Tab-separated table of C-alpha atoms in Angstrom:
chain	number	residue	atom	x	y	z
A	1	UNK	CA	11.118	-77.471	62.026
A	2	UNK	CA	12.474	-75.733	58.862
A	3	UNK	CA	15.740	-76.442	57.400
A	4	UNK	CA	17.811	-73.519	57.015
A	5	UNK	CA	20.015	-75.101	54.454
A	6	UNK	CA	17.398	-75.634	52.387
A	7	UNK	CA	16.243	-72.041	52.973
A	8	UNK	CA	19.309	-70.825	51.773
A	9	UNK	CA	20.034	-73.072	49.129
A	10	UNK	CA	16.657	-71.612	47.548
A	11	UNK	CA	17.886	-68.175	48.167
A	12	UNK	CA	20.923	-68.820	46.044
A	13	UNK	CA	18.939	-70.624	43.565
A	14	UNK	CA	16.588	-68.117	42.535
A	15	UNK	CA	19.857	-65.471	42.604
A	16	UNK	CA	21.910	-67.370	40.256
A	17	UNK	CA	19.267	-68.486	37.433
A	18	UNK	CA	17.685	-65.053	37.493
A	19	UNK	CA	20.167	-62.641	38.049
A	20	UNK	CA	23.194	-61.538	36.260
A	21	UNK	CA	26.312	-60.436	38.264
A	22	UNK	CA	25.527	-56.620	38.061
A	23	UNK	CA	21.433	-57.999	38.707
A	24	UNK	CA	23.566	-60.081	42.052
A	25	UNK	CA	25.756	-56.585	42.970
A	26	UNK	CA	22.357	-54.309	43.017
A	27	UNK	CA	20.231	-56.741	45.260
A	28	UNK	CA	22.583	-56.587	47.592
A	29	UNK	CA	24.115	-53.038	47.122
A	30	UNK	CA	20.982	-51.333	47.235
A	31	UNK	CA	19.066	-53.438	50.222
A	32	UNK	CA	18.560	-51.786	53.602
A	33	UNK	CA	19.989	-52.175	57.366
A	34	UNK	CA	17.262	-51.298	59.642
A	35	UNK	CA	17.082	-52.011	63.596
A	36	UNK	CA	15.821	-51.054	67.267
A	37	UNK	CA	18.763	-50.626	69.819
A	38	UNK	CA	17.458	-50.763	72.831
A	39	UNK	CA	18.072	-50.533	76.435
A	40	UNK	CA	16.314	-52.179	78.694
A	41	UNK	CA	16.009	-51.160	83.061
A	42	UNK	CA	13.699	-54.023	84.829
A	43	UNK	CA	13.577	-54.347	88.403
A	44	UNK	CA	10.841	-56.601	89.687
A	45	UNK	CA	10.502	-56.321	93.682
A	46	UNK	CA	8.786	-59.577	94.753
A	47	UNK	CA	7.580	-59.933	98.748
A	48	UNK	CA	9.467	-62.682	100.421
A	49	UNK	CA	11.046	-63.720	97.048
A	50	UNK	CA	14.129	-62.748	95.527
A	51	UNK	CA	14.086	-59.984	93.027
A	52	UNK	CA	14.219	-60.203	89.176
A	53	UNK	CA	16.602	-57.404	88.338
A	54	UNK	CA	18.124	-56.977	84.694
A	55	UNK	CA	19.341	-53.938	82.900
A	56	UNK	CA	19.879	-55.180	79.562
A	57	UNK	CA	21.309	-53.827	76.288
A	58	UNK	CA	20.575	-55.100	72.297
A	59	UNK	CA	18.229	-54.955	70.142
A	60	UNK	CA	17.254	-56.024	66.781
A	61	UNK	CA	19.911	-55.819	63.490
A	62	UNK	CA	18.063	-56.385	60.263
A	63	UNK	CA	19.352	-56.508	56.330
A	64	UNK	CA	16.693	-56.820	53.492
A	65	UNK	CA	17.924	-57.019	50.078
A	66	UNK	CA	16.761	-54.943	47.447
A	67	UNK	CA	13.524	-57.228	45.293
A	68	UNK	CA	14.462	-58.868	42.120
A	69	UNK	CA	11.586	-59.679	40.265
A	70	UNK	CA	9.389	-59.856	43.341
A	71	UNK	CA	12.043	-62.020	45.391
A	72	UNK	CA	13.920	-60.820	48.130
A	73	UNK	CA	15.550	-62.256	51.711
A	74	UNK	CA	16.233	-60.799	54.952
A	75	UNK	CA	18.133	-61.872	58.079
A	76	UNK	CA	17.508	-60.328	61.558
A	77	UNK	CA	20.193	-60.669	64.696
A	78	UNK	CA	18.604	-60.462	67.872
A	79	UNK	CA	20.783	-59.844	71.081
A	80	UNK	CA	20.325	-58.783	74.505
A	81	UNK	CA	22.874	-58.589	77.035
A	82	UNK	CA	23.235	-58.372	80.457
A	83	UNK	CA	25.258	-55.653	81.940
A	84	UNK	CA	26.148	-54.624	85.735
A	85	UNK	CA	26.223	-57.179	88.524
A	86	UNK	CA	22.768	-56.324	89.199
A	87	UNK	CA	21.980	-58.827	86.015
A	88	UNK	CA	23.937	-61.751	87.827
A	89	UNK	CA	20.808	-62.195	90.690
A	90	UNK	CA	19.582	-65.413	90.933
A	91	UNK	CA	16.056	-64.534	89.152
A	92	UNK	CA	17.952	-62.361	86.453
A	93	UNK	CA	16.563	-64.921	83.633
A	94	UNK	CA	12.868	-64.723	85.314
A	95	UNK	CA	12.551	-60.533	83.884
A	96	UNK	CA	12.014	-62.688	80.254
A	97	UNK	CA	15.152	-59.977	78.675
A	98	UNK	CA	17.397	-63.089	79.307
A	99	UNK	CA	17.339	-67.129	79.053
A	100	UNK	CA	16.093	-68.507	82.012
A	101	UNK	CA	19.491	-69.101	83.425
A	102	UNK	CA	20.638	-65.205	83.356
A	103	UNK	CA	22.761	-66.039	80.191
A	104	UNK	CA	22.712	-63.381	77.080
A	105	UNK	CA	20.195	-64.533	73.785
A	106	UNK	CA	22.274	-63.622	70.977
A	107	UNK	CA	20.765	-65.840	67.622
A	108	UNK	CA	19.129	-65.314	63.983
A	109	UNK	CA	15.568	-64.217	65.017
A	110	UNK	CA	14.914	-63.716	61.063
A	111	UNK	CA	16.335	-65.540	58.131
A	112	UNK	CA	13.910	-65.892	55.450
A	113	UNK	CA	12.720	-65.679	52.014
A	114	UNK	CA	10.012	-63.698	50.403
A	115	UNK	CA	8.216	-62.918	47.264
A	116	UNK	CA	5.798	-60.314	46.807
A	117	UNK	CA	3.415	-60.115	43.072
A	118	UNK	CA	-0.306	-59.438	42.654
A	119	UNK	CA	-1.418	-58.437	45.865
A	120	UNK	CA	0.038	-61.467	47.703
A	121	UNK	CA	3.677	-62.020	49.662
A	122	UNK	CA	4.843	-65.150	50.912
A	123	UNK	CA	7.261	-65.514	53.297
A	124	UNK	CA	9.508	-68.936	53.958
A	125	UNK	CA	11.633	-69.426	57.042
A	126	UNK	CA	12.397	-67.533	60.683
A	127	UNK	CA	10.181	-64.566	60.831
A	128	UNK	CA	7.368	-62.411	62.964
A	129	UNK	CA	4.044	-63.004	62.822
A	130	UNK	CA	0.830	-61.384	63.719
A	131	UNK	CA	-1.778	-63.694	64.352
A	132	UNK	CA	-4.250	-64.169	67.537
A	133	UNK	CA	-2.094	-66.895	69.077
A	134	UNK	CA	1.230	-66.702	67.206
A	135	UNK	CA	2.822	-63.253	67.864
A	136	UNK	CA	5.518	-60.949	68.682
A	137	UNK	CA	4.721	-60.592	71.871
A	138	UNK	CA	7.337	-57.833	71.971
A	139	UNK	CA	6.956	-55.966	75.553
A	140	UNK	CA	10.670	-57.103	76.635
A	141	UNK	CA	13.836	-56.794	75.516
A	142	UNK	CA	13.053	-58.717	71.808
A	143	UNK	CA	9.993	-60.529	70.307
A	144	UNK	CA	8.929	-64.103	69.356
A	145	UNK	CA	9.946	-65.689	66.257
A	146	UNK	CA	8.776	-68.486	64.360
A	147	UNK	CA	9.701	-70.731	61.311
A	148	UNK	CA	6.972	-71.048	58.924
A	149	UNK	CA	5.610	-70.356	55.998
A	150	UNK	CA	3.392	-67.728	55.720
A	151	UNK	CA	1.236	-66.311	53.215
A	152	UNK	CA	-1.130	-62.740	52.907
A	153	UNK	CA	-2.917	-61.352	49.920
A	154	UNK	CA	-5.061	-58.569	49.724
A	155	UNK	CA	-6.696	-59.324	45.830
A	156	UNK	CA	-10.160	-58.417	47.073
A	157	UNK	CA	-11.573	-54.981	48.325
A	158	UNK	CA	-11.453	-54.055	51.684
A	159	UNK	CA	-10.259	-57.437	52.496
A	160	UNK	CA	-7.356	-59.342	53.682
A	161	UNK	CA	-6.889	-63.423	53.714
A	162	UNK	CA	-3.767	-64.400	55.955
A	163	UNK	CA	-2.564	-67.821	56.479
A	164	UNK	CA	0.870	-69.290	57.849
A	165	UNK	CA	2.448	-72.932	58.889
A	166	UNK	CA	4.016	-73.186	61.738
A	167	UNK	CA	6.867	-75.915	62.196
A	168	UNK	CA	9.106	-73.857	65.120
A	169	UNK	CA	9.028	-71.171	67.166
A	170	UNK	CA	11.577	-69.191	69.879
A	171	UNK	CA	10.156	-67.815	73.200
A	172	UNK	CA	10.850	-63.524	73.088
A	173	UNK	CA	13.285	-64.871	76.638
A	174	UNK	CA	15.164	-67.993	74.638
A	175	UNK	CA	17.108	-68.591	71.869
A	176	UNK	CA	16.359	-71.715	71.515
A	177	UNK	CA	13.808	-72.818	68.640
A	178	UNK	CA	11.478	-75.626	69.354
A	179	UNK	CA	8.593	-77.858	68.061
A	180	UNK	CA	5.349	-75.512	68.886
A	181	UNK	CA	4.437	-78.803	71.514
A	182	UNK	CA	7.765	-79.618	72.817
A	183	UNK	CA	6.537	-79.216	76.518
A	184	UNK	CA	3.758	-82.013	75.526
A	185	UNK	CA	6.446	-84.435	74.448
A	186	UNK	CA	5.398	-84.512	70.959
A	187	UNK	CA	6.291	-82.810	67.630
A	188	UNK	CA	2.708	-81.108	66.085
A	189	UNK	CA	2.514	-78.341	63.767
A	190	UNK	CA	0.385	-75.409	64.148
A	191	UNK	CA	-1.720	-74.344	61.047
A	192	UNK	CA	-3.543	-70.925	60.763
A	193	UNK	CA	-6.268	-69.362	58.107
A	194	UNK	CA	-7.837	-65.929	58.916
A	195	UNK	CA	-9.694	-63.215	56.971
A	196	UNK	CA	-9.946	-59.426	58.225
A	197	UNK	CA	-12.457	-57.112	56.496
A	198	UNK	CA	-12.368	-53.692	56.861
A	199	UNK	CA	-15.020	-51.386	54.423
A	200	UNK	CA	-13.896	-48.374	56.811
A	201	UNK	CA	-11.375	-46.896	58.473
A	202	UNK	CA	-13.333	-46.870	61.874
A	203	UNK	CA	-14.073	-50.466	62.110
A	204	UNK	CA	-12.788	-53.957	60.880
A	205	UNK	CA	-13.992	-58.378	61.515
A	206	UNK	CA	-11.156	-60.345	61.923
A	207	UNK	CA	-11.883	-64.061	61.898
A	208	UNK	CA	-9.160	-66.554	62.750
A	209	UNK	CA	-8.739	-70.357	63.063
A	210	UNK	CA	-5.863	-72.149	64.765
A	211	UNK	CA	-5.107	-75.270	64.209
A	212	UNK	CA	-2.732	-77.575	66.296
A	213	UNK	CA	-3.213	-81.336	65.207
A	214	UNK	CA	-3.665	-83.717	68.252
A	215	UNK	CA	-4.149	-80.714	70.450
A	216	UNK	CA	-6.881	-78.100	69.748
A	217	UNK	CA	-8.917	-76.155	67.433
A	218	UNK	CA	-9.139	-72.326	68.629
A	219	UNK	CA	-11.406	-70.264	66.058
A	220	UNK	CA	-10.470	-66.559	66.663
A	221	UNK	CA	-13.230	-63.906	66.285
A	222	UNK	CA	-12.972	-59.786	67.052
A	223	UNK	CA	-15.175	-56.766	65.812
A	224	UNK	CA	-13.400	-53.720	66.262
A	225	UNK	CA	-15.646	-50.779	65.970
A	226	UNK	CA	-13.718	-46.837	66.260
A	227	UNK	CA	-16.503	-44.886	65.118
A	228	UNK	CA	-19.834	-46.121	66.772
A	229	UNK	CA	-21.211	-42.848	67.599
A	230	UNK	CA	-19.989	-39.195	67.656
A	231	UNK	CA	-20.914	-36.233	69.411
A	232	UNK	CA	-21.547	-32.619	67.838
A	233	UNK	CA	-18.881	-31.622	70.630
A	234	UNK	CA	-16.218	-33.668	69.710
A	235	UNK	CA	-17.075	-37.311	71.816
A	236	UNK	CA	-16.452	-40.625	70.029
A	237	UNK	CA	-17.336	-43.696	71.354
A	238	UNK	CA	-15.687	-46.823	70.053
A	239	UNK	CA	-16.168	-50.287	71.236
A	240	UNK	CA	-14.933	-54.066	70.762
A	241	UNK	CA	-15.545	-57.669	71.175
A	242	UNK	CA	-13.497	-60.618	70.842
A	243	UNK	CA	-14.472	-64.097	71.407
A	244	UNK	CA	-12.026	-67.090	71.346
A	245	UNK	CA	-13.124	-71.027	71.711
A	246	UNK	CA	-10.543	-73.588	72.252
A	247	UNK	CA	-11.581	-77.483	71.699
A	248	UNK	CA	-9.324	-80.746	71.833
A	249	UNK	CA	-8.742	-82.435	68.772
A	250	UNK	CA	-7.153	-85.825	67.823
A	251	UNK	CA	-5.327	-87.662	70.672
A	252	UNK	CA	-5.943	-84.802	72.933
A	253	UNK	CA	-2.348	-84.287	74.420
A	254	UNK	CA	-2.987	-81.251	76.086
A	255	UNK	CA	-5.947	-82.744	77.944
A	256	UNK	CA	-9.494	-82.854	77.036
A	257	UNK	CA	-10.121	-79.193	75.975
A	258	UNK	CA	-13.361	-77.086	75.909
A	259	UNK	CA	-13.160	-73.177	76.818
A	260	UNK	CA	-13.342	-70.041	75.854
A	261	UNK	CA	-12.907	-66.141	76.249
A	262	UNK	CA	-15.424	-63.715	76.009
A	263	UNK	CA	-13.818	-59.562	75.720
A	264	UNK	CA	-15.152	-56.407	75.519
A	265	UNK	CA	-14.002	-52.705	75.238
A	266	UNK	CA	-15.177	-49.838	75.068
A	267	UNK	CA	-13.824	-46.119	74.933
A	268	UNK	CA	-14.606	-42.369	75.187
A	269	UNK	CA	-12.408	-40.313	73.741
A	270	UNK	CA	-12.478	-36.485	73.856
A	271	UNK	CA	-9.460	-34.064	72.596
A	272	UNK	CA	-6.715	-35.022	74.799
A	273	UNK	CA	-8.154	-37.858	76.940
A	274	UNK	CA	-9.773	-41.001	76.539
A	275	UNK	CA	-11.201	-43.476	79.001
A	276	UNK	CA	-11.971	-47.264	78.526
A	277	UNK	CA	-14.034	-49.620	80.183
A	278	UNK	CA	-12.429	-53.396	79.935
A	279	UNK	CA	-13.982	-57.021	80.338
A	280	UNK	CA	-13.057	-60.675	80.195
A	281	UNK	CA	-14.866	-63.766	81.057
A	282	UNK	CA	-12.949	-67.313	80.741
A	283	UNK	CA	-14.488	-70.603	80.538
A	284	UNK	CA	-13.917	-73.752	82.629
A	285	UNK	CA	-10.103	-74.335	82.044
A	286	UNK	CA	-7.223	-72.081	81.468
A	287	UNK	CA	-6.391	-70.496	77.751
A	288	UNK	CA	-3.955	-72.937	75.951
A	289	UNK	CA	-0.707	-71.320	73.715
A	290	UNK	CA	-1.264	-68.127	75.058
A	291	UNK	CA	0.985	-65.565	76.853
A	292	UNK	CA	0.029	-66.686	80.244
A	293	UNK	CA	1.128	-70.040	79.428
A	294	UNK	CA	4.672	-68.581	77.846
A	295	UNK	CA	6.292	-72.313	79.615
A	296	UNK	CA	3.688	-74.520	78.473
A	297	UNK	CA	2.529	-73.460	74.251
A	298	UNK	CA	2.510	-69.643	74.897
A	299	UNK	CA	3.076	-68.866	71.263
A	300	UNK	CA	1.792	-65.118	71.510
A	301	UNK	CA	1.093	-62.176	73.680
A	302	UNK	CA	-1.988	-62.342	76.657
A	303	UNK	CA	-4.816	-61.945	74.603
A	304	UNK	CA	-7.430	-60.530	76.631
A	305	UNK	CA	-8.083	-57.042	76.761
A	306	UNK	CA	-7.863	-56.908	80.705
A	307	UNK	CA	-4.156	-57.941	80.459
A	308	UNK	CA	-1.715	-55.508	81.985
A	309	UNK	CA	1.790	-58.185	81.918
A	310	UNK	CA	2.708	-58.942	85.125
A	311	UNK	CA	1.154	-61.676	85.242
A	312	UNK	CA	-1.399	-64.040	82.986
A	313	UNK	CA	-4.185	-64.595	85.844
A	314	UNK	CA	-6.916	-62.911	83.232
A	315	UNK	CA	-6.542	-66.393	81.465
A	316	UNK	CA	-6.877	-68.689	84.366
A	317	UNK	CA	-10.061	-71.336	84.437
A	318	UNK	CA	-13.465	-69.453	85.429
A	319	UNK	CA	-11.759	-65.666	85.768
A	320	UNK	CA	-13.685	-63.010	85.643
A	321	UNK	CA	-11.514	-59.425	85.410
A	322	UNK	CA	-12.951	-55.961	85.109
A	323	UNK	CA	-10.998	-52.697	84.906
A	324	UNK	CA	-10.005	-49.334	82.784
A	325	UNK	CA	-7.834	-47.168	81.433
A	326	UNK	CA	-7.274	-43.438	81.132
A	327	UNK	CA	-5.315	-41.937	78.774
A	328	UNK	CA	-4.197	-38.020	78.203
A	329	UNK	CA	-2.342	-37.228	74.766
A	330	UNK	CA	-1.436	-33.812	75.110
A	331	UNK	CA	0.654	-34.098	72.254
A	332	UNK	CA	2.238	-36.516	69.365
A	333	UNK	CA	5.191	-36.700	71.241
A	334	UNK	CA	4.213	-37.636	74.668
A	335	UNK	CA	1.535	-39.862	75.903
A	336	UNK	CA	0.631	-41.171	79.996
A	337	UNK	CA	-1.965	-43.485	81.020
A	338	UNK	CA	-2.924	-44.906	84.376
A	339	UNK	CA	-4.406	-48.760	84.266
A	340	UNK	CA	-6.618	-50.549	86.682
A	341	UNK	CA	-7.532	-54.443	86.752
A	342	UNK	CA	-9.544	-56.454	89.236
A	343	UNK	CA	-9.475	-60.228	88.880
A	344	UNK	CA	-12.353	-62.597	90.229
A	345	UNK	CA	-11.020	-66.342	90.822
A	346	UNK	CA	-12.853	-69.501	90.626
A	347	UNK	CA	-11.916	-71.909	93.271
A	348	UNK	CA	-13.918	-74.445	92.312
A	349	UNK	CA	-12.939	-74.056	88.530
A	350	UNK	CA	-9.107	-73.440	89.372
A	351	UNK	CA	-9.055	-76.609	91.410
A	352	UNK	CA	-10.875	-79.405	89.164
A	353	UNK	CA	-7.853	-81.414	87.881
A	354	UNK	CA	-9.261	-80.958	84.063
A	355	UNK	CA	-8.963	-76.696	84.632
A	356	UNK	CA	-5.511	-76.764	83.071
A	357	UNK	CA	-4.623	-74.265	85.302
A	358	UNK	CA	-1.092	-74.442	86.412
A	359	UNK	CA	-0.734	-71.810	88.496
A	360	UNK	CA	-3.914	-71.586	90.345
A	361	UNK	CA	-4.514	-67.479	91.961
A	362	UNK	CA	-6.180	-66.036	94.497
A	363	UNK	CA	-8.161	-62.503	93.447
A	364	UNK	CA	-5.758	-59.805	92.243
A	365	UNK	CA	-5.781	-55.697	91.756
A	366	UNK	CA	-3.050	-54.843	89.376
A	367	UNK	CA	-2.428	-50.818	88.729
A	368	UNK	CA	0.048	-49.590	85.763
A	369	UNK	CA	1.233	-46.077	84.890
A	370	UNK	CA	2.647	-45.752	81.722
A	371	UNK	CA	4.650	-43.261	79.936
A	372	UNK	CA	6.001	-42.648	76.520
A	373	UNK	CA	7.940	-39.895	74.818
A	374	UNK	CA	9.319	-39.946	71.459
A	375	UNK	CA	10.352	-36.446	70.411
A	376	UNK	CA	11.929	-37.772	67.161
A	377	UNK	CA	11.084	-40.650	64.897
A	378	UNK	CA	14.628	-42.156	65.342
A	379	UNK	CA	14.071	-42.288	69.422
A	380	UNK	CA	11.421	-43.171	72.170
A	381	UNK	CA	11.642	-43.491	75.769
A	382	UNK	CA	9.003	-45.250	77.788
A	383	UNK	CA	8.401	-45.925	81.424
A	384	UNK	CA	6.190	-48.274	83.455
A	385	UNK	CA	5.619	-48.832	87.378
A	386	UNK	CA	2.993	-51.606	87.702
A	387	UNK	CA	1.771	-53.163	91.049
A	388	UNK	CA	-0.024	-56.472	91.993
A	389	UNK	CA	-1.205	-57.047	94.914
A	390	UNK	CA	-2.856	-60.368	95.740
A	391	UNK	CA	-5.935	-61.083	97.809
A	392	UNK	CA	-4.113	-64.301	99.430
A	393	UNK	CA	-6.952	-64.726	101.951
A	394	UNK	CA	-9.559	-65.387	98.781
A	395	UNK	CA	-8.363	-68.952	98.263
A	396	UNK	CA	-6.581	-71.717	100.012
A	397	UNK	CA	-5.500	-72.938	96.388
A	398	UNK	CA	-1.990	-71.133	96.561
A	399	UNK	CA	0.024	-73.302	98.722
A	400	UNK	CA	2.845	-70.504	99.172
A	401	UNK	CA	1.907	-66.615	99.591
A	402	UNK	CA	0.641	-65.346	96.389
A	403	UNK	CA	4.297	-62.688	95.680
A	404	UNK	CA	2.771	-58.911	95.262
A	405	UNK	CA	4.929	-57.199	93.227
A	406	UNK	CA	5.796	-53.303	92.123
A	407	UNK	CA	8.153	-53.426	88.900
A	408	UNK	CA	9.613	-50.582	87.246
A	409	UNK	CA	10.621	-50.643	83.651
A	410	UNK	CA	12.885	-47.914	81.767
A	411	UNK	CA	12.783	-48.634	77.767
A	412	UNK	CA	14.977	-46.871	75.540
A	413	UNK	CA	14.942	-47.361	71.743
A	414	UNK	CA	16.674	-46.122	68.822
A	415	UNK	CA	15.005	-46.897	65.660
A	416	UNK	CA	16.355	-46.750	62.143
């Protein structure tokens, strides 16, 4: 992983040989605070399994000083804190706002460096990234973070070239930082190169490739198309695809790999309302350093488009899931959408010992209604009731009862 001391001894480095003591005052005098406080209501009610309950309060604390000569550093607290006795259940830690053992995750989620000259800014130390498999992840109380070195430039028209190293990363539910392999024993590094083109404002490529040595190669493709057709009345019709192929590489610790994910979307949108139509296909094993596999290389979010977060079945060997979304915007302020997901398991898939599927499912209907309301820029409140209800009698795979679930989740967030 990084070392901070080094990080910092940089910092101070670049301060002191370019900088005179009123140049030292202003970078710090005239840098910025910014942060989300947030609150955070989960309560998870699990059949024949004890709740996860949490109501949780903290949020994210930044400082960024002001650039001097294209360098500047920022540092970013993240806390969340359990509150109420409700947060001292046994499965407390299990609503991810928490470490695993209930405790509070108070640590430096950001401490880095950055410079930023002729179209390019690289960034050295803790940070957030946005890549396919290395990501915020950022639907509980804080996001990922990850040490690295990352790098974007946008020199060319219409096009941007990312790229970032990846030595350590912290689980959005931790605050611990770890090798991105710990849970395979070894210490690898994960190194990523993409390019997104966008002529348009309707539609962008985005091409990706992920790189973990000794594990897997994962190249990263999506076509994201706003504008295919339009109506004289008003209709658009926008559509994407993403396609993801994971192989083994080197001493194959994760076991021999070779699968993929095949996505599609696409939505109508008139005035108010839109309506999408959502589909993902996975190969013979389960999706490797994704959010369904948050214990086991889960460096970003559930990828597929037919995700709705309880759970990461969409990703399990041979799945097949189907479902849609409608939306109704009646204003910039307000927004509520009702979510429906069918998953199709593969025994056969599921149980071959080379699936890498952990947590082998039976067939699943999950239904979400979200809300979110942000009168003002500086607040937003959002609300979620999601259901799963498993199909236990579809497989004999699931030793115990497959745990349907309804969760509510109350989000409140103060942004400046």
């Amino acid at each position: 992983m990084l070392q901070r001391p080094l990080m910092f001894t940089l910092l101070s480095f670049i301060i002191t040989t370019h900088s005179s003591a009123q140049n030292l005052e202003d970078i710090f005098t005239e840098g910025k605070v910014s942060g989300n406080l947030r609150v955070f209501w989960y309560d998870g009610d699990r059949e024949l399994r004890i709740d996860r309950t949490a109501l949780t309060v903290g949020g994210i604390l930044s400082y960024k000083t002001a650039p001097y000569e294209g360098f500047s550093g920022g540092v970013s607290l993240f806390s969340s804190n359990g509150i109420t006795s409700l947060t001292k259940m046994p499965e407390s830690g299990q609503t991810h706002n928490l470490n695993l053992d209930g405790s509070s995750i108070n640590t430096l989620g950001e401490a880095y460096l950055q410079y930023s000259g002729y179209d390019t800014v690289v960034k050295y130390g803790r940070q957030r990234l946005d890549l396919p498999l290395s990501n915020d992840y950022y639907n509980r109380m804080l996001p990922n973070s990850f040490e690295a070195l990352s790098c974007e430039n946008r020199s060319i028209d219409h096009v941007t070239l990312k790229g970032a190293y990846i030595t350590g990363w912290k689980y959005k539910g931790s605050d611990t930082f770890v090798s991105p392999t710990y849970s395979l024993g070894i210490n690898r590094d994960i190194a990523v190169l993409g390019a997104i083109y966008s002529p348009a404002a309707a539609w962008k490529i985005e091409l990706y490739d992920t790189y973990v040595r000794d594990v897997m190669n994962a190249p990263y493709l999506q076509i994201i198309d706003n504008a295919i057709w339009k109506s004289s009345e008003g209709t658009t019709f926008s559509g994407a695809l993403q396609y993801l192929n994971e192989e083994s590489v080197g001493d194959s610790a994760a076991g021999e790999v070779d699968t993929s994910l095949l996505g599609l979307r696409g939505t109508l949108t008139k005035g108010e309302w839109s309506l999408s139509a959502l589909y993902t296909r996975i190969g013979a094993q389960s999706l490797l350093g994704t959010g369904g596999r948050y214990e086991k290389m889960g460096w970003g979010a559930f990828i597929t488009y037919t995700d709705l977060q309880i759970d990461g079945e969409s990703e399990n060997a041979g799945a097949e899931a189907y479902g849609g979304t409608l939306t109704y915007r009646p204003s910039s302020t307000f927004e509520i959408s009702a979510k429906y997901v069918h998953i199709d398991q593969n025994d056969a898939r599921q149980s071959n010992p080379s699936s890498l599927t952990q947590n082998p499912r039976p067939d699943s209907d999950e239904v979400n209604i979200d809300a979110t309301y942000q009168p003002y820029k500086e607040f937003r409140l959002r609300t979620r009731l999601a259901t799963i209800d498993y199909e236990s009698g579809s497989t004999s795979l699931y030793k115990n009862k497959a745990y349907d679930e309804t969760n509510v989740r109350i989000i409140a967030d103060y942004l400046f």
